[in-house]
PDB file of C-alpha atoms in Angstrom:
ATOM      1  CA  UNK A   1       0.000   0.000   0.000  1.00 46.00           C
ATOM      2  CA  UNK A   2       1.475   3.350  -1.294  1.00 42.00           C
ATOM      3  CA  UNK A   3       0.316   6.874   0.560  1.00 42.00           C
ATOM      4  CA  UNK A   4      -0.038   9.861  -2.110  1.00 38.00           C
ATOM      5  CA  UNK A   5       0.653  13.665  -1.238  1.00 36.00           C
ATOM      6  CA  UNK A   6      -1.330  16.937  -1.888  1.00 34.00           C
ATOM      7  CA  UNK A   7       1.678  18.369  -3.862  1.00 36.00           C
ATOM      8  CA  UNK A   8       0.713  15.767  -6.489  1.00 41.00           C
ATOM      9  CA  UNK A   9      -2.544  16.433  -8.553  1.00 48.00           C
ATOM     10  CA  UNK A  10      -4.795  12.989  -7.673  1.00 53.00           C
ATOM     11  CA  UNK A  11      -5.547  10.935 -10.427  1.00 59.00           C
ATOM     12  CA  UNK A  12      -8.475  11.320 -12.592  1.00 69.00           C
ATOM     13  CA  UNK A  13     -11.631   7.991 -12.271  1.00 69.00           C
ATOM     14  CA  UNK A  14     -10.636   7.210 -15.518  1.00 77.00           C
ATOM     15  CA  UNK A  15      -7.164   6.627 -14.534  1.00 72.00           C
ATOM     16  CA  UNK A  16      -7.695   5.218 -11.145  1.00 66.00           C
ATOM     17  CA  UNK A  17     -10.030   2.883 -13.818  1.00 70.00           C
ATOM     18  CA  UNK A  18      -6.847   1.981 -16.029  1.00 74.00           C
ATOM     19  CA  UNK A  19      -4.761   1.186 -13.447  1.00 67.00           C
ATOM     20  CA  UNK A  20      -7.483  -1.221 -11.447  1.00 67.00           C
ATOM     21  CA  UNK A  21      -7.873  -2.917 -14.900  1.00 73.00           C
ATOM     22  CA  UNK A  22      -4.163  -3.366 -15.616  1.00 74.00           C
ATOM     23  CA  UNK A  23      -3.468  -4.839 -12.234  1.00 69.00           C
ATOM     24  CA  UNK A  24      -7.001  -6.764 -11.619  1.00 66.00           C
ATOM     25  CA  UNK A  25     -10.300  -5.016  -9.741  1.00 61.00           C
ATOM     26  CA  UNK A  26      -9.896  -7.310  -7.026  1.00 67.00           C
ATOM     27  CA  UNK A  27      -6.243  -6.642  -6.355  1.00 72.00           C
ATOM     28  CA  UNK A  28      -6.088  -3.026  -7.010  1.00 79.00           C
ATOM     29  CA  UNK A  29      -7.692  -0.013  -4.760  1.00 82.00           C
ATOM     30  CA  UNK A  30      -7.026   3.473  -5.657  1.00 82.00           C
ATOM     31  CA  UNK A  31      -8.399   6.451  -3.485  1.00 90.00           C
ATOM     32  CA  UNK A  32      -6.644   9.891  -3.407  1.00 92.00           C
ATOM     33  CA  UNK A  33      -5.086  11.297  -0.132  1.00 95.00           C
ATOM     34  CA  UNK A  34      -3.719  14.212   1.213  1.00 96.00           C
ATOM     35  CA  UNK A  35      -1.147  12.894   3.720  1.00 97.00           C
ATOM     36  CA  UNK A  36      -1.933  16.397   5.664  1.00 97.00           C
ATOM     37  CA  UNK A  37      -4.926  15.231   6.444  1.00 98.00           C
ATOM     38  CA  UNK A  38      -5.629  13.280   9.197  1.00 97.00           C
ATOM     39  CA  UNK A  39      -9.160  11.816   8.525  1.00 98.00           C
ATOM     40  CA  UNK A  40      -8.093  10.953   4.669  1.00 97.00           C
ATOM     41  CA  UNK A  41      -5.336   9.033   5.822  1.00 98.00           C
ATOM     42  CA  UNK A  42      -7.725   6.915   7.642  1.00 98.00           C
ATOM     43  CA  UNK A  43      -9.820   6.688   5.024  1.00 97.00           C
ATOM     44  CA  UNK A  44      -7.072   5.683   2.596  1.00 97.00           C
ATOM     45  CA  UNK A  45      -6.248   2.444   5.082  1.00 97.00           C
ATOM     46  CA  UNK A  46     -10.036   2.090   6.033  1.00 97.00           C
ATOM     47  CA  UNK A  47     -10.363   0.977   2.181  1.00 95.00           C
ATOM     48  CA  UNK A  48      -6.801  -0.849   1.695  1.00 94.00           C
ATOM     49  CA  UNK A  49      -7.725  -3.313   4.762  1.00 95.00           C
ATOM     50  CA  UNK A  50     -11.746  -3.865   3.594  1.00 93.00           C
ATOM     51  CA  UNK A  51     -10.396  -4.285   0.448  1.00 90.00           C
ATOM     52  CA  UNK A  52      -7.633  -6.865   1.545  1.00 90.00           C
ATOM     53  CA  UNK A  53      -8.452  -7.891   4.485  1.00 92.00           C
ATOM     54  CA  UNK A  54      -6.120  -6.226   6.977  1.00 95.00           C
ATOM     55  CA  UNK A  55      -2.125  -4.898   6.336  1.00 96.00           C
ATOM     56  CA  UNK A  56       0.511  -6.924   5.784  1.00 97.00           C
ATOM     57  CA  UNK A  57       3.077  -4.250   4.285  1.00 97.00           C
ATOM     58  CA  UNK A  58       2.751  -0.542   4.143  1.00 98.00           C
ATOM     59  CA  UNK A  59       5.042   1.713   2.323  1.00 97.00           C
ATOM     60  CA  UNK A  60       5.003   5.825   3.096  1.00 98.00           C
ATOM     61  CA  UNK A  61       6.121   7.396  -0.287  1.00 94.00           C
ATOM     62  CA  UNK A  62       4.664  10.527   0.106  1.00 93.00           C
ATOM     63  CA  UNK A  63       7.274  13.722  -0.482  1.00 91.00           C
ATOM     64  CA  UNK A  64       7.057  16.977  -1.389  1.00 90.00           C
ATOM     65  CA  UNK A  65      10.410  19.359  -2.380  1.00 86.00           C
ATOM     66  CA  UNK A  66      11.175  22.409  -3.967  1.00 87.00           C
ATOM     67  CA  UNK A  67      14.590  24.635  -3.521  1.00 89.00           C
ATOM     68  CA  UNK A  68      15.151  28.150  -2.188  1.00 94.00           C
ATOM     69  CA  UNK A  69      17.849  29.163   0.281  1.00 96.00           C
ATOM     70  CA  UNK A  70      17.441  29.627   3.899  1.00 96.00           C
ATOM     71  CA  UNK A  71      17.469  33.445   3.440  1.00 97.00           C
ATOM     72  CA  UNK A  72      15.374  33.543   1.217  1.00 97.00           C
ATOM     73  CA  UNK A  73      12.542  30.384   2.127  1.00 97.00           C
ATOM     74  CA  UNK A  74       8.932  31.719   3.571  1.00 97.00           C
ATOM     75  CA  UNK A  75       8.097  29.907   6.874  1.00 98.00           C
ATOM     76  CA  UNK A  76       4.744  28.262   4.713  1.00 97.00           C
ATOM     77  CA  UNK A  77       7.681  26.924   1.947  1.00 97.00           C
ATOM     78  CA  UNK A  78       9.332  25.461   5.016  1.00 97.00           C
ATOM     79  CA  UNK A  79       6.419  24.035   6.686  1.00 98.00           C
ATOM     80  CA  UNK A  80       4.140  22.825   3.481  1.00 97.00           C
ATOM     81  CA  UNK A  81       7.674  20.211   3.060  1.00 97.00           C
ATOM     82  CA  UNK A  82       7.696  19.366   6.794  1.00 98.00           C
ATOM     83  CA  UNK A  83       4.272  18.985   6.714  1.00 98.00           C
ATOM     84  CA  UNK A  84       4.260  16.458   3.837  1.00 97.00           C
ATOM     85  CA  UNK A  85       7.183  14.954   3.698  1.00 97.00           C
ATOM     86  CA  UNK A  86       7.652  14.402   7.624  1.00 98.00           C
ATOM     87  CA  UNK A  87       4.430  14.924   8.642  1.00 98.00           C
ATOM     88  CA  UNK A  88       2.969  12.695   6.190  1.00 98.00           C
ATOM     89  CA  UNK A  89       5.347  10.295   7.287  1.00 98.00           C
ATOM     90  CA  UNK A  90       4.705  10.186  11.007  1.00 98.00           C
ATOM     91  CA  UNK A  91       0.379   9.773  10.070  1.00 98.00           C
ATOM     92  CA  UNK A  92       0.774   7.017   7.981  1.00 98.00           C
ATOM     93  CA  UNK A  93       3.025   4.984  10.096  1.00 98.00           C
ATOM     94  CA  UNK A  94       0.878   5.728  13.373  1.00 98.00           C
ATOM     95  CA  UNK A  95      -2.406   4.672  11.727  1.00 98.00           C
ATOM     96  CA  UNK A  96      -0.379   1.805  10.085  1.00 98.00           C
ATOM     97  CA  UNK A  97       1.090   0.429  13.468  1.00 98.00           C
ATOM     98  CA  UNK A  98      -2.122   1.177  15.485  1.00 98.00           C
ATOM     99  CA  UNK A  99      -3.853  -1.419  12.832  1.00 98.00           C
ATOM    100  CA  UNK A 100      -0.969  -3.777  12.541  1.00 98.00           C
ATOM    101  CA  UNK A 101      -0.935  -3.800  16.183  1.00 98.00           C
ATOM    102  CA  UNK A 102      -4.707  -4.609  16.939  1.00 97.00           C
ATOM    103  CA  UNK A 103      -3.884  -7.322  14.147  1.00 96.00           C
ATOM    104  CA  UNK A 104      -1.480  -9.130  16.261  1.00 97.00           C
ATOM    105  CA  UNK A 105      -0.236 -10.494  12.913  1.00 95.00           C
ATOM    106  CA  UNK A 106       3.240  -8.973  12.182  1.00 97.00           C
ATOM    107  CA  UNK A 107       4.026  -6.553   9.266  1.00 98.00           C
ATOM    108  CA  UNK A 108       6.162  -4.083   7.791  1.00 98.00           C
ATOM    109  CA  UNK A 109       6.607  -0.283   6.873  1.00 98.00           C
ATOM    110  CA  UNK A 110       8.848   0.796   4.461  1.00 98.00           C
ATOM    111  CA  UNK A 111       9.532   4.664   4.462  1.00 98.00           C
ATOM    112  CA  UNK A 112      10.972   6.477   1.598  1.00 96.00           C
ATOM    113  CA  UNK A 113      13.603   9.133   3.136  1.00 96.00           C
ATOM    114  CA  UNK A 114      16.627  10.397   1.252  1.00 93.00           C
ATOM    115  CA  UNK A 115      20.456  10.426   0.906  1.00 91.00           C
ATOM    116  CA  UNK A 116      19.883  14.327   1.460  1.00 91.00           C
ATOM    117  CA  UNK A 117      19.359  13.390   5.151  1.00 94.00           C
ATOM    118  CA  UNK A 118      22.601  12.768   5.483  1.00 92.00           C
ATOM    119  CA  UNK A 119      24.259  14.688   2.706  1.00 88.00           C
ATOM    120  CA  UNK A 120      23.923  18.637   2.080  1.00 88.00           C
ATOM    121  CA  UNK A 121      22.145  20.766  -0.452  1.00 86.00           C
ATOM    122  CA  UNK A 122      21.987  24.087  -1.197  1.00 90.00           C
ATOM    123  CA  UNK A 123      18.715  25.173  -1.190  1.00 92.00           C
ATOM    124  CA  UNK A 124      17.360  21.980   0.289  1.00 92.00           C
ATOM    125  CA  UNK A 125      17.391  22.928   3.999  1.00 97.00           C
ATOM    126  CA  UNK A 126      13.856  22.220   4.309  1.00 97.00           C
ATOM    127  CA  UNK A 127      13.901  18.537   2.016  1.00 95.00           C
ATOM    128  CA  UNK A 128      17.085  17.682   4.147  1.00 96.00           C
ATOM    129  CA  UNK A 129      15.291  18.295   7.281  1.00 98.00           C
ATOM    130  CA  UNK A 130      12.018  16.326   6.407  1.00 98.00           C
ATOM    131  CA  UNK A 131      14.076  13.599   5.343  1.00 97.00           C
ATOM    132  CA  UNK A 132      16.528  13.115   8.300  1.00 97.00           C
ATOM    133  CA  UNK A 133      13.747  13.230  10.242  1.00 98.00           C
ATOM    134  CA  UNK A 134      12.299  10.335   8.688  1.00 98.00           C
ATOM    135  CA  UNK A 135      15.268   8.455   9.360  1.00 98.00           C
ATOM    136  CA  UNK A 136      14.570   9.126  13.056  1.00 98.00           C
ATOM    137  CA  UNK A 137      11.242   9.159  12.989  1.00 98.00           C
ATOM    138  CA  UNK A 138      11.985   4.688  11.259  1.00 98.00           C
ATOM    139  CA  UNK A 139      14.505   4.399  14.314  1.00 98.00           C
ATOM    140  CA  UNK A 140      12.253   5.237  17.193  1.00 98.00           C
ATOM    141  CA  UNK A 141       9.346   3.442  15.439  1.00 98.00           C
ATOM    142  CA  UNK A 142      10.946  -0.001  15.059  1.00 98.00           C
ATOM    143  CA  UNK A 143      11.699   0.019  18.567  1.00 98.00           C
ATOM    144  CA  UNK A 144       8.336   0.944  19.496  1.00 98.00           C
ATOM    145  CA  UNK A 145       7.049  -1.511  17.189  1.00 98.00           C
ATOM    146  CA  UNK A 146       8.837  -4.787  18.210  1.00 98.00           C
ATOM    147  CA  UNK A 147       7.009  -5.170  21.191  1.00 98.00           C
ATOM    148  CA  UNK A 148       4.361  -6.147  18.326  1.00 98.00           C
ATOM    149  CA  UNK A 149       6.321  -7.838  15.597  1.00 98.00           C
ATOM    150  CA  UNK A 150       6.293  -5.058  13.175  1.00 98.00           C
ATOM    151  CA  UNK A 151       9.244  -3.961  11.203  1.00 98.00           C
ATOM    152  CA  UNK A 152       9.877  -0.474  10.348  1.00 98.00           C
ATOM    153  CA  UNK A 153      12.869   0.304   7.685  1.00 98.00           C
ATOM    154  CA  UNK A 154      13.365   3.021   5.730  1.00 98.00           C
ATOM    155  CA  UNK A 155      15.306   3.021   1.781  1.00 96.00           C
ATOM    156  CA  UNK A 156      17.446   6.539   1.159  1.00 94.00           C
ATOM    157  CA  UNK A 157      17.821   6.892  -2.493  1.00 90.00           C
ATOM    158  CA  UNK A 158      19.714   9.542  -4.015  1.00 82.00           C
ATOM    159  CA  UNK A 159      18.439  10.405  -8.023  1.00 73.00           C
ATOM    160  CA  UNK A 160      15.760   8.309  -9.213  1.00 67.00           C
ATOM    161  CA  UNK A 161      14.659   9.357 -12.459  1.00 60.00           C
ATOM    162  CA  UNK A 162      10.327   9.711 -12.892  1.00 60.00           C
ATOM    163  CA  UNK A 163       7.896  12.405 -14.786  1.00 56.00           C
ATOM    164  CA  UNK A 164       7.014  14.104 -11.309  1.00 57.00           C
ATOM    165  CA  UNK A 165      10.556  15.313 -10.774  1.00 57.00           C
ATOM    166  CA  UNK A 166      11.373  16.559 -14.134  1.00 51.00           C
ATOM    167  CA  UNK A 167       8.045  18.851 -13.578  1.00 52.00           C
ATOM    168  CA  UNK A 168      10.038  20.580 -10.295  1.00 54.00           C
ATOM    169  CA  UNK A 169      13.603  20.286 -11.639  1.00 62.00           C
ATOM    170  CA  UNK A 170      16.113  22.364 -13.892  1.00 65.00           C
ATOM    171  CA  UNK A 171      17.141  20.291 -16.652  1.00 69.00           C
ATOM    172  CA  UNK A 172      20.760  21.916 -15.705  1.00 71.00           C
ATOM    173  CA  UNK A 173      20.658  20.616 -11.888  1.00 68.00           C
ATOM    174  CA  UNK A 174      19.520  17.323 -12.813  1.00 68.00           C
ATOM    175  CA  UNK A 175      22.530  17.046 -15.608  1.00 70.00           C
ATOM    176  CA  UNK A 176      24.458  18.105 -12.143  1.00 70.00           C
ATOM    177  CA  UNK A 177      22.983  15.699  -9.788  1.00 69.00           C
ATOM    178  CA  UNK A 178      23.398  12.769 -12.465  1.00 67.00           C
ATOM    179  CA  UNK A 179      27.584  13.565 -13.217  1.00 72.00           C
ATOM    180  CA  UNK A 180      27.954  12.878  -9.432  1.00 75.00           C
ATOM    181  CA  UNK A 181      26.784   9.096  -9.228  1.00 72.00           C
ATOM    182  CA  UNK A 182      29.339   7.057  -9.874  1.00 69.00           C
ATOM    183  CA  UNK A 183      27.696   4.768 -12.667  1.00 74.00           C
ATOM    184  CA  UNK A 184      27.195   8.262 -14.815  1.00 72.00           C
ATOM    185  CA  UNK A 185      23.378   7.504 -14.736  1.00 72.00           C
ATOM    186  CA  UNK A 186      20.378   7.953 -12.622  1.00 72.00           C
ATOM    187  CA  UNK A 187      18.251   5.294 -10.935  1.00 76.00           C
ATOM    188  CA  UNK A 188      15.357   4.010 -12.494  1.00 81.00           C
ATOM    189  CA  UNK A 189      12.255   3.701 -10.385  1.00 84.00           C
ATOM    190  CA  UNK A 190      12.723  -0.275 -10.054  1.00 87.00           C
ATOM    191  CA  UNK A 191      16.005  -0.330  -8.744  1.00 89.00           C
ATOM    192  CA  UNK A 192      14.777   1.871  -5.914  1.00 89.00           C
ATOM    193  CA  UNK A 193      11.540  -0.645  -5.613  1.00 91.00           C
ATOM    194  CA  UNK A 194      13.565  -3.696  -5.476  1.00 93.00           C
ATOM    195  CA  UNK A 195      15.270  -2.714  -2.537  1.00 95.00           C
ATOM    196  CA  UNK A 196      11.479  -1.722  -0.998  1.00 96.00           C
ATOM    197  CA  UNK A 197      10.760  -5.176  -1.648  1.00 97.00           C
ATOM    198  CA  UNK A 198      13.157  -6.509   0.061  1.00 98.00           C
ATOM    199  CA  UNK A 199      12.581  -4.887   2.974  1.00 98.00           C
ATOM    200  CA  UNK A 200       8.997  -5.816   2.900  1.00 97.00           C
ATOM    201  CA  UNK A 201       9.857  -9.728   2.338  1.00 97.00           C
ATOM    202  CA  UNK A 202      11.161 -12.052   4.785  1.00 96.00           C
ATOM    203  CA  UNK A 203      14.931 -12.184   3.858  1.00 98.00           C
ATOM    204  CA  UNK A 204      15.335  -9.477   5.868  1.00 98.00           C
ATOM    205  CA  UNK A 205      13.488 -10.860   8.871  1.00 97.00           C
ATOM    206  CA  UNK A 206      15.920  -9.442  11.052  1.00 97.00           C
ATOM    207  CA  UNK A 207      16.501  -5.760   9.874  1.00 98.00           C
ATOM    208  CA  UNK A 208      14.538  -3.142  11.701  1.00 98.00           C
ATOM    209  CA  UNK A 209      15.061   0.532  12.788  1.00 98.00           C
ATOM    210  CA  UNK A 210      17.615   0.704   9.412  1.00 98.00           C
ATOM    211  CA  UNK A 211      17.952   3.623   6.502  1.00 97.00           C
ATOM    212  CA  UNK A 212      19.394   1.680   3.687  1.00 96.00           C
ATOM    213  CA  UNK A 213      21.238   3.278   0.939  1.00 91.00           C
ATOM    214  CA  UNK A 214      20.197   2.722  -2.818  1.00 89.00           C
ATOM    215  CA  UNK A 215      22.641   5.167  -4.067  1.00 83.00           C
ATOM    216  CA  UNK A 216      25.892   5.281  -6.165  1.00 73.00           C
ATOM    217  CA  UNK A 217      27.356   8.644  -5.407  1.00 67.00           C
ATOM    218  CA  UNK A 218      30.692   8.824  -4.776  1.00 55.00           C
ATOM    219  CA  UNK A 219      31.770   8.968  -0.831  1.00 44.00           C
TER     220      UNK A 219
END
């Protein structure tokens, strides 16, 4: 299960339709959600465990960026990306756990945080902030979460290349961002999702409370 932000227009019935079709009615439930909203995040996992019958796996991808320097970002630039990004974040995983919890079945949450959180930015004060604290925010949760045989991990990617971040970046920074990995190339989407998947799957059984790296930038 996948949590969407506000920053992102929500997709159309028709292509909530297409996708439902492509992946099979009765495996597929789309509903749009603004993570800063407390009641549709509820809503958003009310319908994912009808649909399925409960949670087994829940991954928070929901982010929001954007790049100004500290001098020169509003306080509503600053919080709109806390808000989403970290925010979002902490909502998802307490509704998640609260369910997985009553379940008494296990489970897993996979959070999407950044390689910004531990590398800087210009401009990215705000992105770097949301993100390290979703690194925290996965430590203190898979302790918490333990006591109930839950799992919470988190993947930090560096560039992954998709239509959503062309729309809010330069052509010239991403040309930038790509000459520092050390393959010459950006990630594609799957290579980030593999590693979610293995974090959601039992070979790593014993991981919990860990950021893991899918990057190839040079130390």
């Amino acid at each position: 299960m996948g949590s969407s932000s506000a920053a992102k227009a929500a997709p159309s019935a028709a292509e909530r339709a297409a996708l439902a079709e492509e992946f099979g009615a009765d495996h597929v439930a789309a509903l749009p959600c603004d993570v800063t909203d407390q009641q549709q995040v509820d809503a958003l996992f009310a319908l994912a465990a009808e649909r399925h019958g409960g949670l087994d796996v829940v991954v928070n991808n929901a982010g929001l960026g954007g790049t100004a320097d500290l001098v020169d970002m509003s306080d509503d630039q600053w919080s709109k990306v806390l808000d989403v990004t970290l925010g979002g974040t902490f909502r998802c995983t307490r509704v998640a756990l609260r369910r997985l919890k009553e379940q008494g079945t296990g489970g897993v949450v996979v959070n999407n945080a950044s390689v910004i959180g531990w590398r800087a930015q210009r401009g990215q004060a705000h992105y770097a902030a949301a993100k390290a604290g979703v690194m925290a925010l996965t430590r203190c949760a898979a302790l918490e979460a333990a006591d109930f045989g839950v799992r919470v991990n988190a993947v930090a990617p560096s560039l992954a290349m998709h239509p959503h971040l062309v729309k809010v970046t330069t052509p010239e920074l991403l040309a930038d961002l790509t000459e520092r990995e050390a393959f010459g190339r950006y990630a594609e989407p799957w290579e980030i999702a593999n590693v979610i998947v293995f974090l959601a799957s039992g070979y790593s059984s014993y991981m919990t409370g860990e950021t893991v790296s899918v990057s190839s930038q040079r130390a």
